[in-house]
Amino acid sequence: DVKVTQSSRYLVKRTGEKVFLECVQDMDHENMFWYRQDPGLGLRLIYFSYDVKMKEKGDIPEGYSVSREKKERFSLILESASTNQTSMYLCASSSDRGKGAFFGQGTRLTVV
Amino acid sequence: AQSVSQHNHHVILSEAASLELGCNYSYGGTVNLFWYVQYPGQHLQLLLKYFSGDPLVKGIKGFEAEFIKSKFSFNLRKPSVQWSDTAEYFCAVNVDYKLSFGAGTTVTVRA
């Protein structure tokens, strides 16, 4: 079974803090994604990566950055957390062989 | 930029009723299409996918979807729903590595 593991299930941070969300996949997938999920808005793509050290902006990259130093790990960074970044964050990975993306369990981030 | 539109925000049905959820996308080139489901408290799971070939695709749990290229649509169907189909359903489009989702449709099935 493909496993996508996010480092935390729940996280509470203060406004202005730098926040790291980690994601690891164990299936040697080329592609990795970070989304945020908000009620009524579905999943919105923040950043994605199709190879190590490669990254592309998604639809809502502002306030976020990413890092992919190793193929299995994709990190999302909130440089200075704000309350409007309170959300559920989902990591996903997929292969170029096209079996669809596999998702982690999500990290519910609350910024206070 | 590509976009994915799901027609219904919330659908309420009785058991054994038929379900159809609409999905349209705005990209004109070659696309890969997916439907995902998220049961309460669980991960997103892949229901079915379309890459090429037969435009009628069968997935898990009795779901199917039809790709109509001329309408840029990929609608999801199930002939007879069960209470356990209560979930949120997301349509997704993959273009050039980028996987974009619609806003989702919440389906509530009443026993």
PDB file of C-alpha atoms in Angstrom:
ATOM      1  CA  ASP A   1       0.000   0.000   0.000  1.00  0.00           C
ATOM      2  CA  VAL A   2       1.152   3.490  -0.824  1.00  0.00           C
ATOM      3  CA  LYS A   3       1.729   5.535   2.234  1.00  0.00           C
ATOM      4  CA  VAL A   4       1.784   9.307   2.429  1.00  0.00           C
ATOM      5  CA  THR A   5       2.575  10.445   5.935  1.00  0.00           C
ATOM      6  CA  GLN A   6       2.176  13.947   7.278  1.00  0.00           C
ATOM      7  CA  SER A   7       4.183  14.756  10.361  1.00  0.00           C
ATOM      8  CA  SER A   8       1.346  16.174  12.482  1.00  0.00           C
ATOM      9  CA  ARG A   9      -2.389  15.617  12.630  1.00  0.00           C
ATOM     10  CA  TYR A  10      -3.130  18.779  14.591  1.00  0.00           C
ATOM     11  CA  LEU A  11      -1.010  21.890  15.044  1.00  0.00           C
ATOM     12  CA  VAL A  12      -1.598  25.172  16.845  1.00  0.00           C
ATOM     13  CA  LYS A  13       0.749  28.067  16.109  1.00  0.00           C
ATOM     14  CA  ARG A  14       0.889  31.758  16.930  1.00  0.00           C
ATOM     15  CA  THR A  15       0.606  34.568  14.414  1.00  0.00           C
ATOM     16  CA  GLY A  16       4.019  35.430  12.985  1.00  0.00           C
ATOM     17  CA  GLU A  17       5.595  32.047  13.688  1.00  0.00           C
ATOM     18  CA  LYS A  18       7.436  30.147  10.984  1.00  0.00           C
ATOM     19  CA  VAL A  19       5.664  26.827  10.463  1.00  0.00           C
ATOM     20  CA  PHE A  20       6.950  23.664   8.813  1.00  0.00           C
ATOM     21  CA  LEU A  21       4.616  20.932   7.574  1.00  0.00           C
ATOM     22  CA  GLU A  22       6.377  17.755   6.549  1.00  0.00           C
ATOM     23  CA  CYS A  23       5.226  15.058   4.167  1.00  0.00           C
ATOM     24  CA  VAL A  24       6.891  11.758   3.312  1.00  0.00           C
ATOM     25  CA  GLN A  25       5.867   9.168   0.718  1.00  0.00           C
ATOM     26  CA  ASP A  26       7.223   5.649   0.431  1.00  0.00           C
ATOM     27  CA  MET A  27       6.409   4.743  -3.178  1.00  0.00           C
ATOM     28  CA  ASP A  28       9.193   6.521  -5.075  1.00  0.00           C
ATOM     29  CA  HIS A  29       6.662   8.884  -6.663  1.00  0.00           C
ATOM     30  CA  GLU A  30       7.955  11.655  -8.858  1.00  0.00           C
ATOM     31  CA  ASN A  31       5.191  14.169  -8.133  1.00  0.00           C
ATOM     32  CA  MET A  32       4.172  15.687  -4.830  1.00  0.00           C
ATOM     33  CA  PHE A  33       1.535  18.269  -3.976  1.00  0.00           C
ATOM     34  CA  TRP A  34       0.395  20.516  -1.153  1.00  0.00           C
ATOM     35  CA  TYR A  35      -3.252  21.595  -0.935  1.00  0.00           C
ATOM     36  CA  ARG A  36      -5.360  23.380   1.563  1.00  0.00           C
ATOM     37  CA  GLN A  37      -8.937  22.271   2.075  1.00  0.00           C
ATOM     38  CA  ASP A  38     -11.557  24.745   3.239  1.00  0.00           C
ATOM     39  CA  PRO A  39     -15.345  24.217   3.434  1.00  0.00           C
ATOM     40  CA  GLY A  40     -17.059  25.207   0.198  1.00  0.00           C
ATOM     41  CA  LEU A  41     -13.769  25.819  -1.599  1.00  0.00           C
ATOM     42  CA  GLY A  42     -12.613  22.256  -2.146  1.00  0.00           C
ATOM     43  CA  LEU A  43      -8.903  21.569  -2.466  1.00  0.00           C
ATOM     44  CA  ARG A  44      -6.799  24.470  -3.618  1.00  0.00           C
ATOM     45  CA  LEU A  45      -3.303  23.767  -4.892  1.00  0.00           C
ATOM     46  CA  ILE A  46      -0.560  25.667  -3.094  1.00  0.00           C
ATOM     47  CA  TYR A  47       2.601  24.212  -4.655  1.00  0.00           C
ATOM     48  CA  PHE A  48       3.634  21.072  -6.458  1.00  0.00           C
ATOM     49  CA  SER A  49       6.883  19.398  -7.402  1.00  0.00           C
ATOM     50  CA  TYR A  50       7.569  16.974 -10.264  1.00  0.00           C
ATOM     51  CA  ASP A  51      11.168  16.208  -9.349  1.00  0.00           C
ATOM     52  CA  VAL A  52      13.732  16.718  -6.615  1.00  0.00           C
ATOM     53  CA  LYS A  53      14.569  20.403  -6.169  1.00  0.00           C
ATOM     54  CA  MET A  54      11.881  21.335  -8.686  1.00  0.00           C
ATOM     55  CA  LYS A  55       8.828  23.285  -7.571  1.00  0.00           C
ATOM     56  CA  GLU A  56       5.952  25.009  -9.263  1.00  0.00           C
ATOM     57  CA  LYS A  57       3.440  27.474  -7.879  1.00  0.00           C
ATOM     58  CA  GLY A  58      -0.107  26.311  -7.689  1.00  0.00           C
ATOM     59  CA  ASP A  59      -3.169  28.522  -7.506  1.00  0.00           C
ATOM     60  CA  ILE A  60      -2.608  30.082  -4.069  1.00  0.00           C
ATOM     61  CA  PRO A  61       1.145  30.204  -3.329  1.00  0.00           C
ATOM     62  CA  GLU A  62       1.186  33.541  -1.514  1.00  0.00           C
ATOM     63  CA  GLY A  63       2.483  33.260   2.026  1.00  0.00           C
ATOM     64  CA  TYR A  64       3.896  29.777   1.447  1.00  0.00           C
ATOM     65  CA  SER A  65       7.106  28.212   0.225  1.00  0.00           C
ATOM     66  CA  VAL A  66       8.199  24.599  -0.273  1.00  0.00           C
ATOM     67  CA  SER A  67      11.299  22.469  -0.209  1.00  0.00           C
ATOM     68  CA  ARG A  68      12.059  19.167  -1.908  1.00  0.00           C
ATOM     69  CA  GLU A  69      15.609  18.125  -1.178  1.00  0.00           C
ATOM     70  CA  LYS A  70      14.870  14.390  -1.375  1.00  0.00           C
ATOM     71  CA  LYS A  71      12.458  12.542  -3.610  1.00  0.00           C
ATOM     72  CA  GLU A  72      10.380  11.150  -0.752  1.00  0.00           C
ATOM     73  CA  ARG A  73       9.987  14.359   1.253  1.00  0.00           C
ATOM     74  CA  PHE A  74       8.079  17.550   0.444  1.00  0.00           C
ATOM     75  CA  SER A  75       7.894  20.311   3.025  1.00  0.00           C
ATOM     76  CA  LEU A  76       5.485  23.224   3.171  1.00  0.00           C
ATOM     77  CA  ILE A  77       6.678  26.347   4.937  1.00  0.00           C
ATOM     78  CA  LEU A  78       4.570  29.196   6.224  1.00  0.00           C
ATOM     79  CA  GLU A  79       7.106  31.992   6.517  1.00  0.00           C
ATOM     80  CA  SER A  80       5.030  34.061   8.940  1.00  0.00           C
ATOM     81  CA  ALA A  81       1.784  32.371   9.918  1.00  0.00           C
ATOM     82  CA  SER A  82      -1.401  34.396   9.792  1.00  0.00           C
ATOM     83  CA  THR A  83      -4.904  33.612  11.012  1.00  0.00           C
ATOM     84  CA  ASN A  84      -6.195  33.290   7.435  1.00  0.00           C
ATOM     85  CA  GLN A  85      -3.869  30.313   7.015  1.00  0.00           C
ATOM     86  CA  THR A  86      -5.912  28.332   9.527  1.00  0.00           C
ATOM     87  CA  SER A  87      -6.984  25.354   7.446  1.00  0.00           C
ATOM     88  CA  MET A  88      -6.647  21.652   6.722  1.00  0.00           C
ATOM     89  CA  TYR A  89      -3.457  20.974   4.753  1.00  0.00           C
ATOM     90  CA  LEU A  90      -3.243  17.903   2.552  1.00  0.00           C
ATOM     91  CA  CYS A  91      -0.173  16.401   0.990  1.00  0.00           C
ATOM     92  CA  ALA A  92      -0.383  14.054  -1.986  1.00  0.00           C
ATOM     93  CA  SER A  93       1.963  12.137  -4.257  1.00  0.00           C
ATOM     94  CA  SER A  94       1.612  10.527  -7.658  1.00  0.00           C
ATOM     95  CA  SER A  95       3.735   8.732 -10.190  1.00  0.00           C
ATOM     96  CA  ASP A  96       4.166   9.576 -13.841  1.00  0.00           C
ATOM     97  CA  ARG A  97       2.606   6.187 -14.580  1.00  0.00           C
ATOM     98  CA  GLY A  98      -0.693   7.823 -13.814  1.00  0.00           C
ATOM     99  CA  LYS A  99      -2.507   5.846 -11.180  1.00  0.00           C
ATOM    100  CA  GLY A 100      -3.866   8.962  -9.553  1.00  0.00           C
ATOM    101  CA  ALA A 101      -2.667  10.777  -6.478  1.00  0.00           C
ATOM    102  CA  PHE A 102      -2.495   9.317  -2.987  1.00  0.00           C
ATOM    103  CA  PHE A 103      -3.233  11.543  -0.036  1.00  0.00           C
ATOM    104  CA  GLY A 104      -1.982  11.865   3.494  1.00  0.00           C
ATOM    105  CA  GLN A 105      -4.338  12.105   6.451  1.00  0.00           C
ATOM    106  CA  GLY A 106      -4.071  15.880   6.605  1.00  0.00           C
ATOM    107  CA  THR A 107      -2.772  18.404   9.119  1.00  0.00           C
ATOM    108  CA  ARG A 108      -5.309  20.670  10.746  1.00  0.00           C
ATOM    109  CA  LEU A 109      -3.439  23.908  11.416  1.00  0.00           C
ATOM    110  CA  THR A 110      -4.866  26.576  13.667  1.00  0.00           C
ATOM    111  CA  VAL A 111      -3.131  29.948  13.807  1.00  0.00           C
ATOM    112  CA  VAL A 112      -4.045  32.017  16.853  1.00  0.00           C
TER     113      VAL A 112
ATOM    114  CA  ALA B   1      -5.565  28.700 -16.234  1.00  0.00           C
ATOM    115  CA  GLN B   2      -7.466  25.475 -16.048  1.00  0.00           C
ATOM    116  CA  SER B   3     -10.457  25.272 -13.755  1.00  0.00           C
ATOM    117  CA  VAL B   4     -12.768  22.556 -12.559  1.00  0.00           C
ATOM    118  CA  SER B   5     -16.445  23.239 -11.849  1.00  0.00           C
ATOM    119  CA  GLN B   6     -18.746  21.001  -9.895  1.00  0.00           C
ATOM    120  CA  HIS B   7     -22.376  21.886 -10.387  1.00  0.00           C
ATOM    121  CA  ASN B   8     -23.870  20.963  -7.055  1.00  0.00           C
ATOM    122  CA  HIS B   9     -22.684  21.990  -3.632  1.00  0.00           C
ATOM    123  CA  HIS B  10     -24.918  19.647  -1.633  1.00  0.00           C
ATOM    124  CA  VAL B  11     -27.117  16.763  -2.801  1.00  0.00           C
ATOM    125  CA  ILE B  12     -29.565  14.946  -0.543  1.00  0.00           C
ATOM    126  CA  LEU B  13     -30.981  11.596  -1.646  1.00  0.00           C
ATOM    127  CA  SER B  14     -32.842   8.614  -0.290  1.00  0.00           C
ATOM    128  CA  GLU B  15     -31.343   5.152  -0.393  1.00  0.00           C
ATOM    129  CA  ALA B  16     -31.784   3.372  -3.748  1.00  0.00           C
ATOM    130  CA  ALA B  17     -32.100   6.675  -5.609  1.00  0.00           C
ATOM    131  CA  SER B  18     -29.822   7.316  -8.557  1.00  0.00           C
ATOM    132  CA  LEU B  19     -26.975   9.802  -8.272  1.00  0.00           C
ATOM    133  CA  GLU B  20     -25.387  11.999 -10.897  1.00  0.00           C
ATOM    134  CA  LEU B  21     -22.780  14.630 -10.081  1.00  0.00           C
ATOM    135  CA  GLY B  22     -21.686  17.076 -12.735  1.00  0.00           C
ATOM    136  CA  CYS B  23     -18.116  18.133 -13.454  1.00  0.00           C
ATOM    137  CA  ASN B  24     -16.837  20.457 -16.150  1.00  0.00           C
ATOM    138  CA  TYR B  25     -13.284  21.585 -16.818  1.00  0.00           C
ATOM    139  CA  SER B  26     -11.927  24.446 -18.840  1.00  0.00           C
ATOM    140  CA  TYR B  27      -8.715  23.084 -20.399  1.00  0.00           C
ATOM    141  CA  GLY B  28      -8.781  22.358 -24.123  1.00  0.00           C
ATOM    142  CA  GLY B  29      -5.842  19.973 -24.478  1.00  0.00           C
ATOM    143  CA  THR B  30      -5.212  16.436 -23.317  1.00  0.00           C
ATOM    144  CA  VAL B  31      -6.364  15.879 -19.768  1.00  0.00           C
ATOM    145  CA  ASN B  32      -6.471  13.080 -17.251  1.00  0.00           C
ATOM    146  CA  LEU B  33      -9.658  13.080 -15.192  1.00  0.00           C
ATOM    147  CA  PHE B  34     -10.431  11.729 -11.746  1.00  0.00           C
ATOM    148  CA  TRP B  35     -13.145  11.451  -9.160  1.00  0.00           C
ATOM    149  CA  TYR B  36     -12.152  11.234  -5.517  1.00  0.00           C
ATOM    150  CA  VAL B  37     -14.288  10.562  -2.462  1.00  0.00           C
ATOM    151  CA  GLN B  38     -13.759  11.629   1.133  1.00  0.00           C
ATOM    152  CA  TYR B  39     -15.803   9.752   3.717  1.00  0.00           C
ATOM    153  CA  PRO B  40     -16.284  11.521   7.045  1.00  0.00           C
ATOM    154  CA  GLY B  41     -13.006  11.579   8.958  1.00  0.00           C
ATOM    155  CA  GLN B  42     -11.063   9.733   6.285  1.00  0.00           C
ATOM    156  CA  HIS B  43      -8.435  10.385   3.596  1.00  0.00           C
ATOM    157  CA  LEU B  44      -9.366  11.241   0.046  1.00  0.00           C
ATOM    158  CA  GLN B  45      -9.606   8.056  -1.980  1.00  0.00           C
ATOM    159  CA  LEU B  46      -9.582   7.549  -5.722  1.00  0.00           C
ATOM    160  CA  LEU B  47     -12.958   6.394  -7.090  1.00  0.00           C
ATOM    161  CA  LEU B  48     -12.076   6.223 -10.755  1.00  0.00           C
ATOM    162  CA  LYS B  49      -9.953   7.779 -13.467  1.00  0.00           C
ATOM    163  CA  TYR B  50      -9.970   8.418 -17.182  1.00  0.00           C
ATOM    164  CA  PHE B  51      -6.835   8.681 -19.300  1.00  0.00           C
ATOM    165  CA  SER B  52      -7.881   7.508 -22.763  1.00  0.00           C
ATOM    166  CA  GLY B  53      -9.979   4.894 -24.556  1.00  0.00           C
ATOM    167  CA  ASP B  54     -13.536   4.018 -23.591  1.00  0.00           C
ATOM    168  CA  PRO B  55     -15.170   7.218 -22.344  1.00  0.00           C
ATOM    169  CA  LEU B  56     -17.341   5.266 -19.917  1.00  0.00           C
ATOM    170  CA  VAL B  57     -15.191   4.420 -16.932  1.00  0.00           C
ATOM    171  CA  LYS B  58     -16.121   2.086 -14.112  1.00  0.00           C
ATOM    172  CA  GLY B  59     -14.718   2.583 -10.654  1.00  0.00           C
ATOM    173  CA  ILE B  60     -15.023   1.118  -7.199  1.00  0.00           C
ATOM    174  CA  LYS B  61     -18.244   0.708  -5.201  1.00  0.00           C
ATOM    175  CA  GLY B  62     -20.502   0.711  -8.268  1.00  0.00           C
ATOM    176  CA  PHE B  63     -19.580   4.195  -9.477  1.00  0.00           C
ATOM    177  CA  GLU B  64     -19.036   5.085 -13.095  1.00  0.00           C
ATOM    178  CA  ALA B  65     -18.230   8.260 -15.003  1.00  0.00           C
ATOM    179  CA  GLU B  66     -18.635   9.360 -18.579  1.00  0.00           C
ATOM    180  CA  PHE B  67     -16.139  11.579 -20.384  1.00  0.00           C
ATOM    181  CA  ILE B  68     -17.785  13.757 -23.032  1.00  0.00           C
ATOM    182  CA  LYS B  69     -14.990  15.599 -24.794  1.00  0.00           C
ATOM    183  CA  SER B  70     -17.247  17.974 -26.717  1.00  0.00           C
ATOM    184  CA  LYS B  71     -18.842  19.147 -23.480  1.00  0.00           C
ATOM    185  CA  PHE B  72     -15.618  19.185 -21.420  1.00  0.00           C
ATOM    186  CA  SER B  73     -17.504  17.094 -18.893  1.00  0.00           C
ATOM    187  CA  PHE B  74     -16.802  14.107 -16.686  1.00  0.00           C
ATOM    188  CA  ASN B  75     -19.987  13.325 -14.769  1.00  0.00           C
ATOM    189  CA  LEU B  76     -20.125  10.756 -11.996  1.00  0.00           C
ATOM    190  CA  ARG B  77     -23.059   8.331 -11.665  1.00  0.00           C
ATOM    191  CA  LYS B  78     -24.316   5.581  -9.441  1.00  0.00           C
ATOM    192  CA  PRO B  79     -27.617   3.837 -10.244  1.00  0.00           C
ATOM    193  CA  SER B  80     -28.612   3.076  -6.656  1.00  0.00           C
ATOM    194  CA  VAL B  81     -26.998   4.768  -3.671  1.00  0.00           C
ATOM    195  CA  GLN B  82     -26.587   3.405  -0.171  1.00  0.00           C
ATOM    196  CA  TRP B  83     -26.395   5.171   3.174  1.00  0.00           C
ATOM    197  CA  SER B  84     -22.650   4.424   3.161  1.00  0.00           C
ATOM    198  CA  ASP B  85     -22.197   6.630   0.075  1.00  0.00           C
ATOM    199  CA  THR B  86     -22.629   9.685   2.276  1.00  0.00           C
ATOM    200  CA  ALA B  87     -19.401  11.581   1.623  1.00  0.00           C
ATOM    201  CA  GLU B  88     -17.842  14.509  -0.188  1.00  0.00           C
ATOM    202  CA  TYR B  89     -16.999  13.949  -3.847  1.00  0.00           C
ATOM    203  CA  PHE B  90     -14.315  15.813  -5.760  1.00  0.00           C
ATOM    204  CA  CYS B  91     -13.647  15.983  -9.465  1.00  0.00           C
ATOM    205  CA  ALA B  92     -10.007  16.545 -10.477  1.00  0.00           C
ATOM    206  CA  VAL B  93      -8.104  17.306 -13.667  1.00  0.00           C
ATOM    207  CA  ASN B  94      -4.430  16.581 -14.293  1.00  0.00           C
ATOM    208  CA  VAL B  95      -2.631  18.690 -16.879  1.00  0.00           C
ATOM    209  CA  ASP B  96       1.182  18.811 -17.164  1.00  0.00           C
ATOM    210  CA  TYR B  97       1.784  17.411 -13.657  1.00  0.00           C
ATOM    211  CA  LYS B  98      -0.640  19.895 -12.107  1.00  0.00           C
ATOM    212  CA  LEU B  99      -3.623  18.244 -10.384  1.00  0.00           C
ATOM    213  CA  SER B 100      -6.518  20.653  -9.809  1.00  0.00           C
ATOM    214  CA  PHE B 101      -9.735  19.958  -7.915  1.00  0.00           C
ATOM    215  CA  GLY B 102     -13.263  21.234  -7.980  1.00  0.00           C
ATOM    216  CA  ALA B 103     -14.968  22.677  -4.916  1.00  0.00           C
ATOM    217  CA  GLY B 104     -16.578  19.356  -4.060  1.00  0.00           C
ATOM    218  CA  THR B 105     -20.137  18.076  -3.697  1.00  0.00           C
ATOM    219  CA  THR B 106     -21.421  16.866  -0.363  1.00  0.00           C
ATOM    220  CA  VAL B 107     -23.744  13.904  -0.808  1.00  0.00           C
ATOM    221  CA  THR B 108     -26.074  12.956   2.023  1.00  0.00           C
ATOM    222  CA  VAL B 109     -27.987   9.695   1.667  1.00  0.00           C
ATOM    223  CA  ARG B 110     -30.960   9.280   3.977  1.00  0.00           C
ATOM    224  CA  ALA B 111     -31.834   5.782   5.108  1.00  0.00           C
TER     225      ALA B 111
END
